[in-house]
CSV table of C-alpha atoms and ligand atoms in Angstrom, one decimal:
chain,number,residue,atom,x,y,z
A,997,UNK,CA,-18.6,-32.1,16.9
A,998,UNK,CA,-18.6,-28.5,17.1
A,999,UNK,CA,-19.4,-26.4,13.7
A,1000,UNK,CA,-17.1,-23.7,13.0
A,1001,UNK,CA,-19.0,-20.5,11.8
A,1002,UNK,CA,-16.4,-19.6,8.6
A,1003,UNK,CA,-17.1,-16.3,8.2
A,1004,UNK,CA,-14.3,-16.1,5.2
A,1005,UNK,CA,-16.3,-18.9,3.2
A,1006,UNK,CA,-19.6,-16.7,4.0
A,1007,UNK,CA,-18.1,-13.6,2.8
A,1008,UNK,CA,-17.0,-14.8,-0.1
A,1009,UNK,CA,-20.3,-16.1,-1.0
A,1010,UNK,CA,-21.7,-12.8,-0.6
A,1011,UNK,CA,-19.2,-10.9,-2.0
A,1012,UNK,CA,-20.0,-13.1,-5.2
A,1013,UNK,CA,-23.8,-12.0,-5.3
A,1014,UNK,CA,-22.7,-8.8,-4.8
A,1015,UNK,CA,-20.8,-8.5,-7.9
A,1016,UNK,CA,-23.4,-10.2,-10.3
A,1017,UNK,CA,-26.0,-8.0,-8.6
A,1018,UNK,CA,-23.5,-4.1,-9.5
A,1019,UNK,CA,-23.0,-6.2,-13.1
A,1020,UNK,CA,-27.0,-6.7,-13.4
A,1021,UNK,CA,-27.8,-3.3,-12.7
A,1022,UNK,CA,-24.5,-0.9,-13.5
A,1023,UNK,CA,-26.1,0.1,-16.6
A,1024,UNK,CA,-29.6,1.3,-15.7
A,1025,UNK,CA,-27.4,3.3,-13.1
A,1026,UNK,CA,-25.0,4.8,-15.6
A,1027,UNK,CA,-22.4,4.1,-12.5
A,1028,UNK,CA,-20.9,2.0,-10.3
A,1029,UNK,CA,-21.1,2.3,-6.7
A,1030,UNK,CA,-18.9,4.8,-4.7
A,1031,UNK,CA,-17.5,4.8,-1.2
A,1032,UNK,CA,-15.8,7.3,0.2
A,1033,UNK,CA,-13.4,6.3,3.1
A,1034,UNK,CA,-11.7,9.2,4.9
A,1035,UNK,CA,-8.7,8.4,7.3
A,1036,UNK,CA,-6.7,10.9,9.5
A,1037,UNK,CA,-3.1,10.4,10.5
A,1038,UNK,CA,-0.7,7.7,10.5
A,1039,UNK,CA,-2.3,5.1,12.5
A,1040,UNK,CA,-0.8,1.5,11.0
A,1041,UNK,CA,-3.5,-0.3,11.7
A,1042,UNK,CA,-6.0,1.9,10.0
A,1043,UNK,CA,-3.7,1.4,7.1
A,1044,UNK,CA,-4.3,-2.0,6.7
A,1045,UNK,CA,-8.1,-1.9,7.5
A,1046,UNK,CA,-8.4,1.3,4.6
A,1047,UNK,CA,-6.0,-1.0,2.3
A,1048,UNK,CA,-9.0,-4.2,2.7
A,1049,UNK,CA,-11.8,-2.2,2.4
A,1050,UNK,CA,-10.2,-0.5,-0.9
A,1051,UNK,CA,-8.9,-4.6,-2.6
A,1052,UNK,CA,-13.2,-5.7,-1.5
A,1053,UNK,CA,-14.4,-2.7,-3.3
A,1054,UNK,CA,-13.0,-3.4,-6.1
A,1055,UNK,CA,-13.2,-7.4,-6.4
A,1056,UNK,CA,-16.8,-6.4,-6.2
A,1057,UNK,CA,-16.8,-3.8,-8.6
A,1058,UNK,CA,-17.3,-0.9,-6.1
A,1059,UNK,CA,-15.5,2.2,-7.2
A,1060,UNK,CA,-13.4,3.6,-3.7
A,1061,UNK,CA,-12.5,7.5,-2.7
A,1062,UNK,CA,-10.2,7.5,0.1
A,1063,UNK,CA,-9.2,10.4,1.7
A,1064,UNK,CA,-5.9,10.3,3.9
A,1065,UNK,CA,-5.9,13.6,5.7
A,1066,UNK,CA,-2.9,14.7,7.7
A,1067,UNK,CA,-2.6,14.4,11.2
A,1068,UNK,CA,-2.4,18.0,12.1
A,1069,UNK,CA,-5.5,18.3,9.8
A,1070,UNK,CA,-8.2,20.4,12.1
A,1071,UNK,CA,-12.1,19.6,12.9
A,1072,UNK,CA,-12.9,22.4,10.6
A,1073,UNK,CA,-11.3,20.8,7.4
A,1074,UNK,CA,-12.9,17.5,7.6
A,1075,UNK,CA,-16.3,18.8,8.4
A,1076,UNK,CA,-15.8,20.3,5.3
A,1077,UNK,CA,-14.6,17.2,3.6
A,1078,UNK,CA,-17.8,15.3,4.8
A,1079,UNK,CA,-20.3,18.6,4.0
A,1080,UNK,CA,-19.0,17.8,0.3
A,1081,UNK,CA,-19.1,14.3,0.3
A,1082,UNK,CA,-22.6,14.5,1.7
A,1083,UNK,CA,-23.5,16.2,-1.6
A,1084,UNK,CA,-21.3,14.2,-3.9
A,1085,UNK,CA,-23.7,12.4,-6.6
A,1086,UNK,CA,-20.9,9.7,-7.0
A,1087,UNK,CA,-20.8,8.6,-3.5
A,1088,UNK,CA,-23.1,6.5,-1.8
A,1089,UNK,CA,-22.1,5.6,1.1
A,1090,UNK,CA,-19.3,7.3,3.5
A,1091,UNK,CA,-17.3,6.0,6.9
A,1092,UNK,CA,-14.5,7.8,8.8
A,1093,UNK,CA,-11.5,5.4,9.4
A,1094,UNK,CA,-11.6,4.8,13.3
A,1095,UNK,CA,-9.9,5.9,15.6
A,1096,UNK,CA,-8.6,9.4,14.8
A,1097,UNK,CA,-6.5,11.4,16.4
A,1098,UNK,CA,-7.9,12.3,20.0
A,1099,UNK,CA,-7.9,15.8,19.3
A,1100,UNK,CA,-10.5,15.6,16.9
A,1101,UNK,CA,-14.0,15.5,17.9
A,1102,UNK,CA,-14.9,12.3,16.2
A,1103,UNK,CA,-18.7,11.9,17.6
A,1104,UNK,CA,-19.8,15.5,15.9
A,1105,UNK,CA,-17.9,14.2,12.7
A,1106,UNK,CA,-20.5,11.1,12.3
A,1107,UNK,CA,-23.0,13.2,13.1
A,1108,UNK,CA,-22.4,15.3,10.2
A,1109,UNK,CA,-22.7,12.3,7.5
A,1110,UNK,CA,-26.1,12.3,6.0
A,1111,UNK,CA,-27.7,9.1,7.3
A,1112,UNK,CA,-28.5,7.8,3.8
A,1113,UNK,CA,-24.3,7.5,3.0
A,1114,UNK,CA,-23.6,6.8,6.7
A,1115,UNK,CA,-22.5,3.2,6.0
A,1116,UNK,CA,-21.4,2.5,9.3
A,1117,UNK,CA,-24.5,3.1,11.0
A,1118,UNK,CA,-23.4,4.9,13.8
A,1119,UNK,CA,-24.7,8.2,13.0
A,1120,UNK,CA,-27.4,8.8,15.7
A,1121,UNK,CA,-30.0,8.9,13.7
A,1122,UNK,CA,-29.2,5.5,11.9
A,1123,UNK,CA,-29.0,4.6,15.7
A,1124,UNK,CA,-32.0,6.1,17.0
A,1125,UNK,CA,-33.9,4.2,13.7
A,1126,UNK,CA,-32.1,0.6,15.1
A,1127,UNK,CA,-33.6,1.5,19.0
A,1128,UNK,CA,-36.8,1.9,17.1
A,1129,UNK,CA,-36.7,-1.3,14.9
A,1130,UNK,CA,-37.2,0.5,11.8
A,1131,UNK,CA,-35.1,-0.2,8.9
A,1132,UNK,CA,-31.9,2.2,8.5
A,1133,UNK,CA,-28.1,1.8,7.9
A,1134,UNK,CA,-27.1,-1.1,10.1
A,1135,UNK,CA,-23.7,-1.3,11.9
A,1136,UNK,CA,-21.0,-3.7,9.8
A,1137,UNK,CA,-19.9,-6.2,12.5
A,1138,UNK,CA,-23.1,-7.0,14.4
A,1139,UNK,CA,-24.8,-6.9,10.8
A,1140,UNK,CA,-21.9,-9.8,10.2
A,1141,UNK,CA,-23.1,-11.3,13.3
A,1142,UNK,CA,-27.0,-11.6,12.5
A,1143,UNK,CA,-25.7,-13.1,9.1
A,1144,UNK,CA,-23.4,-15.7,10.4
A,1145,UNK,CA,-26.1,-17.0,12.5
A,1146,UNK,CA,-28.8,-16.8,10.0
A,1147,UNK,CA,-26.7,-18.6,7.0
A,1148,UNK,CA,-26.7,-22.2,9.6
A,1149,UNK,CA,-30.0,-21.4,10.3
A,1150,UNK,CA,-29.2,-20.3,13.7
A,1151,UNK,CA,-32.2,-19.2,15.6
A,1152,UNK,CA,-32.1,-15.8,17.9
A,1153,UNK,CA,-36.2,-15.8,18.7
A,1154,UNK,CA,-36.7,-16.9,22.2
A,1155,UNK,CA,-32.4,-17.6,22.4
A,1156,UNK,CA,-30.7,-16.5,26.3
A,1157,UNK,CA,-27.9,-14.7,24.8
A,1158,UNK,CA,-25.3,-12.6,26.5
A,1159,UNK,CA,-23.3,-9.6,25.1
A,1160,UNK,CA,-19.5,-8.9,26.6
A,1161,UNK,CA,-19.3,-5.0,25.4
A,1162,UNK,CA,-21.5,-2.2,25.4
A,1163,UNK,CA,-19.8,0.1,23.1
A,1164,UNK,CA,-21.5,1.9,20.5
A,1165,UNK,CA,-19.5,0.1,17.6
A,1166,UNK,CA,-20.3,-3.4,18.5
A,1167,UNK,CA,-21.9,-4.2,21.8
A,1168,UNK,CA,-24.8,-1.7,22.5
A,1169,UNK,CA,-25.7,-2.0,18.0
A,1170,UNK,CA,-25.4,-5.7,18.2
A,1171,UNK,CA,-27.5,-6.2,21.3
A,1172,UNK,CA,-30.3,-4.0,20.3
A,1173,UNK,CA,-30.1,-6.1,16.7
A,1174,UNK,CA,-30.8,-9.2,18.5
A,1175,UNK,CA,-33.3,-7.8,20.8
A,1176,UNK,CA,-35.4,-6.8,17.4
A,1177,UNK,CA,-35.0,-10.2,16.4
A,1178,UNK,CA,-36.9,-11.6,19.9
A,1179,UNK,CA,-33.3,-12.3,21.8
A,1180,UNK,CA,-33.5,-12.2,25.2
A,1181,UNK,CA,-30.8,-10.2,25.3
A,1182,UNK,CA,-27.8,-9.3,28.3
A,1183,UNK,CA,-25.8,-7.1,28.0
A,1184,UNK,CA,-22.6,-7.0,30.1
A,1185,UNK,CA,-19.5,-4.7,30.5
A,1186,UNK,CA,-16.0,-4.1,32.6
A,1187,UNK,CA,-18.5,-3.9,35.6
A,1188,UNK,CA,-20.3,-6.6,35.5
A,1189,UNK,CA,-20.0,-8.9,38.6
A,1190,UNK,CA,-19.9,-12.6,38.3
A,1191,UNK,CA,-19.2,-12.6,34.3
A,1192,UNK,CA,-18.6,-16.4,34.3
A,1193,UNK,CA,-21.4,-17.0,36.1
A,1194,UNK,CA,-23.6,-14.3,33.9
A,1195,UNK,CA,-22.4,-16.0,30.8
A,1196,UNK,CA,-22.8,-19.6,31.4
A,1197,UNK,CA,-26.5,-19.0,31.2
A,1198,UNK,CA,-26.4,-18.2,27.6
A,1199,UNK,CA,-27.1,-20.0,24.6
A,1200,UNK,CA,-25.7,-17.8,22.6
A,1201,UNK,CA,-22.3,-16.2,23.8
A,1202,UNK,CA,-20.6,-12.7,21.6
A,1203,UNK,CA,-17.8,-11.9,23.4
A,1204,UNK,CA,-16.7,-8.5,22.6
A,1205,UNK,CA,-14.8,-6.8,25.5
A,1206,UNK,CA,-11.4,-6.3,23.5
A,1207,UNK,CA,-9.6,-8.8,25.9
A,1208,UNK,CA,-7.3,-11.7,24.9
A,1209,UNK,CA,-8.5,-15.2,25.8
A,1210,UNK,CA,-10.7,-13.7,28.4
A,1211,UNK,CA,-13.7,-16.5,28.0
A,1212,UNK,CA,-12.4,-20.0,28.6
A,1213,UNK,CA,-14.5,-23.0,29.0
A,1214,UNK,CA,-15.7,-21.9,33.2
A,1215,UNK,CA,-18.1,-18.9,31.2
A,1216,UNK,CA,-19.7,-21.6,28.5
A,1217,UNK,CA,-23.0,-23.3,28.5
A,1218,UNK,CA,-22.9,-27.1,27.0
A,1219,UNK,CA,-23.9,-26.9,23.9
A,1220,UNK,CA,-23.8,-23.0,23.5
A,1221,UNK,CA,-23.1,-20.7,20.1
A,1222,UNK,CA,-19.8,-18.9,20.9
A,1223,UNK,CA,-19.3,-15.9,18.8
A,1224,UNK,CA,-15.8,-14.0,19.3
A,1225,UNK,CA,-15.5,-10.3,18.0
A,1226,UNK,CA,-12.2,-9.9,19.4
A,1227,UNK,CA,-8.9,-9.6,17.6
A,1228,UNK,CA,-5.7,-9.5,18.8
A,1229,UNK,CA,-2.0,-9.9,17.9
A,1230,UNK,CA,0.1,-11.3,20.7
A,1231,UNK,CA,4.0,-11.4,20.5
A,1232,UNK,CA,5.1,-14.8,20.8
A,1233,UNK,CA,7.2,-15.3,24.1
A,1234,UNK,CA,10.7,-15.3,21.9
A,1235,UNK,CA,9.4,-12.1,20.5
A,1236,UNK,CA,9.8,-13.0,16.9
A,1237,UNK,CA,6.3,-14.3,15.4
A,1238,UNK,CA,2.9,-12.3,16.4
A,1239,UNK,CA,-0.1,-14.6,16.7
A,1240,UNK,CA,-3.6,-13.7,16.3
A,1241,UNK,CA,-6.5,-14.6,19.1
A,1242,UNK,CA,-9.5,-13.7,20.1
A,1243,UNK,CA,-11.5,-12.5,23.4
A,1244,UNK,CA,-12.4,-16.4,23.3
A,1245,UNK,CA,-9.7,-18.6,24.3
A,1246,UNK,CA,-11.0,-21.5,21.6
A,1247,UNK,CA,-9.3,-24.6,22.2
A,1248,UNK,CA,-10.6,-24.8,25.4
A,1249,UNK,CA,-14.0,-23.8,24.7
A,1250,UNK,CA,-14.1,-25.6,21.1
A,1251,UNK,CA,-15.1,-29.2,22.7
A,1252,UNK,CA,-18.0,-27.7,25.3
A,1253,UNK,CA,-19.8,-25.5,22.3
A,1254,UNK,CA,-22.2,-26.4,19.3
A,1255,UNK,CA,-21.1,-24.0,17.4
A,1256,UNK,CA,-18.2,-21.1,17.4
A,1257,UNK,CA,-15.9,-18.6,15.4
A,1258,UNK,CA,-12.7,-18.7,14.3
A,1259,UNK,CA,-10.0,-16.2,14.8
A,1260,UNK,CA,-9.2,-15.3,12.1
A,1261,UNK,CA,-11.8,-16.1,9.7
A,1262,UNK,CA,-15.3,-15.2,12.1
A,1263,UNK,CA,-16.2,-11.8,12.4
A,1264,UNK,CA,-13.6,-9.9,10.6
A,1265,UNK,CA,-14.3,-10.9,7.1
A,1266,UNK,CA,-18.3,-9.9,7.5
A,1267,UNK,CA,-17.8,-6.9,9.1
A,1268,UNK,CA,-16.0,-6.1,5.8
A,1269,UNK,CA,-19.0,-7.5,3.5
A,1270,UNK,CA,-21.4,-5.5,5.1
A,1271,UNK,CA,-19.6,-2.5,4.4
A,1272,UNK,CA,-20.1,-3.5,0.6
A,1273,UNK,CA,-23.8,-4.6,1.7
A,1274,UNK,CA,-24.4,-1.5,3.1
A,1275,UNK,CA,-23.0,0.8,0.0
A,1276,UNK,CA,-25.2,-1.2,-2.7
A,1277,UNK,CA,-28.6,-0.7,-0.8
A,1278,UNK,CA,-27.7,2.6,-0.5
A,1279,UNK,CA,-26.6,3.2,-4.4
A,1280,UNK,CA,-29.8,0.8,-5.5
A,1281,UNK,CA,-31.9,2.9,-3.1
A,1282,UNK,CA,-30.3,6.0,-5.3
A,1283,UNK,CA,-31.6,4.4,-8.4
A,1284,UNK,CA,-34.3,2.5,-7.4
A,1285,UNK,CA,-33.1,-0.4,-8.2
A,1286,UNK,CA,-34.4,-4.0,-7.6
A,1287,UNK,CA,-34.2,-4.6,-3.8
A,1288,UNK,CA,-33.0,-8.4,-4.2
A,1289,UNK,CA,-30.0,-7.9,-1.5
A,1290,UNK,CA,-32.9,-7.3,1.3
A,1291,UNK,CA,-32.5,-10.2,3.3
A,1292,UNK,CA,-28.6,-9.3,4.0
A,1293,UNK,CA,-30.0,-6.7,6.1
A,1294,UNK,CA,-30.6,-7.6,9.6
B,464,LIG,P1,-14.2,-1.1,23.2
B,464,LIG,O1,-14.8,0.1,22.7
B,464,LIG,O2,-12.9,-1.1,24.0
B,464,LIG,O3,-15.3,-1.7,24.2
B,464,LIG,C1,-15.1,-2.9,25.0
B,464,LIG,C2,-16.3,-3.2,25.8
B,464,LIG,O4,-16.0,-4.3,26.6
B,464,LIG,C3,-16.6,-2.1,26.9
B,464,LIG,O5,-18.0,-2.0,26.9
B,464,LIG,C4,-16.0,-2.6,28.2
B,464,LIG,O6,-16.8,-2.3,29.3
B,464,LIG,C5,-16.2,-4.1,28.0
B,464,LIG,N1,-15.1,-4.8,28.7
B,464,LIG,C6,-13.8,-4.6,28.7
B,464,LIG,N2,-13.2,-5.5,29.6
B,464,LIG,C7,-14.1,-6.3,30.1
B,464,LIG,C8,-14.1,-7.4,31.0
B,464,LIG,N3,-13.0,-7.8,31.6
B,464,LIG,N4,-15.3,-7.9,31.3
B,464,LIG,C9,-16.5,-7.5,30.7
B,464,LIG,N5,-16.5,-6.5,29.9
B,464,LIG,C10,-15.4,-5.9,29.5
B,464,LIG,O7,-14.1,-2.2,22.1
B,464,LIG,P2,-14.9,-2.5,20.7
B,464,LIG,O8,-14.7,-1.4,19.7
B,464,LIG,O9,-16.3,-2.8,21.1
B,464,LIG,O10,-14.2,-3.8,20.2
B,464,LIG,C11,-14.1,-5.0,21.0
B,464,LIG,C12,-13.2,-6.0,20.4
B,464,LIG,O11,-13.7,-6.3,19.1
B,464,LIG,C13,-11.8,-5.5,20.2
B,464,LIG,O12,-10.9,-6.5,20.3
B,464,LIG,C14,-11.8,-5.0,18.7
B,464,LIG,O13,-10.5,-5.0,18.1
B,464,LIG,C15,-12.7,-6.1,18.1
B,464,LIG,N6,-13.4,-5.6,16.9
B,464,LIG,C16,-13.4,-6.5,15.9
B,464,LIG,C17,-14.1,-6.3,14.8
B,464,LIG,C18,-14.1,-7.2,13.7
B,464,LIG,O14,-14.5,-6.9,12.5
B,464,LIG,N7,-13.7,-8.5,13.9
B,464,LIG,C19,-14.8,-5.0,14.6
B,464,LIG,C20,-14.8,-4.2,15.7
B,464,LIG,C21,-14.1,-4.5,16.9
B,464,LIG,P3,-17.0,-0.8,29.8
B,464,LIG,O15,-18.0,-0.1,28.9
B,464,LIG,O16,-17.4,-0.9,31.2
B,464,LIG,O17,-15.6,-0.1,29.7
């Protein structure tokens, strides 16, 4: 029997410890966290991601700033935005909606967070301090990842494990997250030859490549960990019901592996909780409050 990693179960575990620990220590900070959350343009996705993060702030007890700029809004205006943000004493912690429109510069806008609010991790010094193995702001969804594993006790030291992706929001973070924590780590990408083959060596598999269904049962190891980052909503054929899957196509690999996501109900949910991880250890690093959340951080 296979165990199914339930990242929504996890999350809401979390979340729970998360909300004693803002109750515990709201007063000594004469505030409650803040998160500032700045979307640009009309993308309908980002909607719904913005709308999540906003409803787990606040079952938390996390107070949220959004800022939805315009479309026609220009790099000037948000750099701005973020300058003052950056100097906000209310916020803690700060993350541009992805994507943005493709006329905006979005790399230069990370870089102008200041790496103590940069909640994503992707600023490059937040990256440079992950390359390093020195603690920092860690990326949400391979932050997820590491906890998944570590709440069944899932080992990485000494672990073959292969990455599909090696872009800077999941792949490249996540495999450097698992090198720290003595992986032997692959990383592999749109040109890797002989993927199957590549991944059937792994005992842990993360498939991240943004392609539906694109690991079946040929690319698993008996007895492997399959982790699936991938979302996707297919159109069913009669066009009327949309379906959600994975990069993972899990009915076929559920019966060869030890141990697998969901979709939904994996990744998604922690990539959320770390968000809310990531704001508290920066507000209790603001206040210097107990550090009792530590072992959430990869
Ligand atoms: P991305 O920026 O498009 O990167 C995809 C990576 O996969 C690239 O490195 C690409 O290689 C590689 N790739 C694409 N096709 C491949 C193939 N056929 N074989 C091997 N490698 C392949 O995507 P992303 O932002 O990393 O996200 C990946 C997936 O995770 C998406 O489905 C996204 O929606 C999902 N996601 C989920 C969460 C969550 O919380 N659950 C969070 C973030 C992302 P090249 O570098 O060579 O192009």
């Amino acid at each position: 029997m296979s165990l199914k990693l339930d990242g929504k179960k996890l999350s809401l575990e979390i979340e729970e410890k998360l909300n004693n620990y803002i109750a515990k220590n709201k007063k000594m900070a004469k505030r409650a966290p803040g998160l500032a959350v700045i979307r640009v343009g009309e993308d309908p996705a980002s909607g719904v991601y913005v709308k999540n993060k906003e409803k787990a702030c606040s079952r938390v007890g996390i107070k949220s700033f959004i800022f939805h700029l315009k479309e026609n809004v220009d790099q000037k205006e948000i750099e701005q935005l973020i300058n003052e943000l950056n100097f906000n004493d209310d916020i803690d912690g700060m993350l541009l909606q992805l994507p943005i429109p493709k006329k905006i510069d979005e790399q230069r806008l990370i870089s102008y967070i200041n790496p103590s609010k940069d909640v994503d991790g992707l600023n490059e010094k937040n990256i440079g301090k992950l390359v390093k193995n020195e603690p920092g702001m860690r990326s949400c969804t391979p932050a997820g990842i590491i906890n998944l594993l570590r709440s069944q006790k899932i080992t990485v030291e000494g672990k073959k494990i292969v990455v599909i992706g090696r872009s800077l929001l999941v792949g490249k973070p996540l495999s450097l997250m698992l090198l720290n924590l003595n992986g032997t780590v692959t990383m592999t990408h749109s040109k890797t030859q002989y993927l199957d083959k590549v991944c059937k060596e792994a005992d842990i598999l993360i498939a991240a490549a943004g392609k539906p269904n694109l690991v079946d049962s040929s690319y698993v190891k008996e007895g492997a960990v399959v982790i699936d980052v991938g979302i996707h909503r297919l159109k069913s054929s009669d066009n009327n019901k949309t379906n959600l899957c994975g990069d993972v196509l899990l009915e076929d690999v559920i019966p060869k592996v030890s141990a697998y996501t969901p979709v939904p109900g994996g990744v998604g949910p922690m990539t959320v909780t770390m968000l809310l991880v990531n704001t508290i250890y920066s507000w209790q690093k603001n206040f210097g409050l107990s550090s009792t959340l530590n072992d959430l951080l990869p």
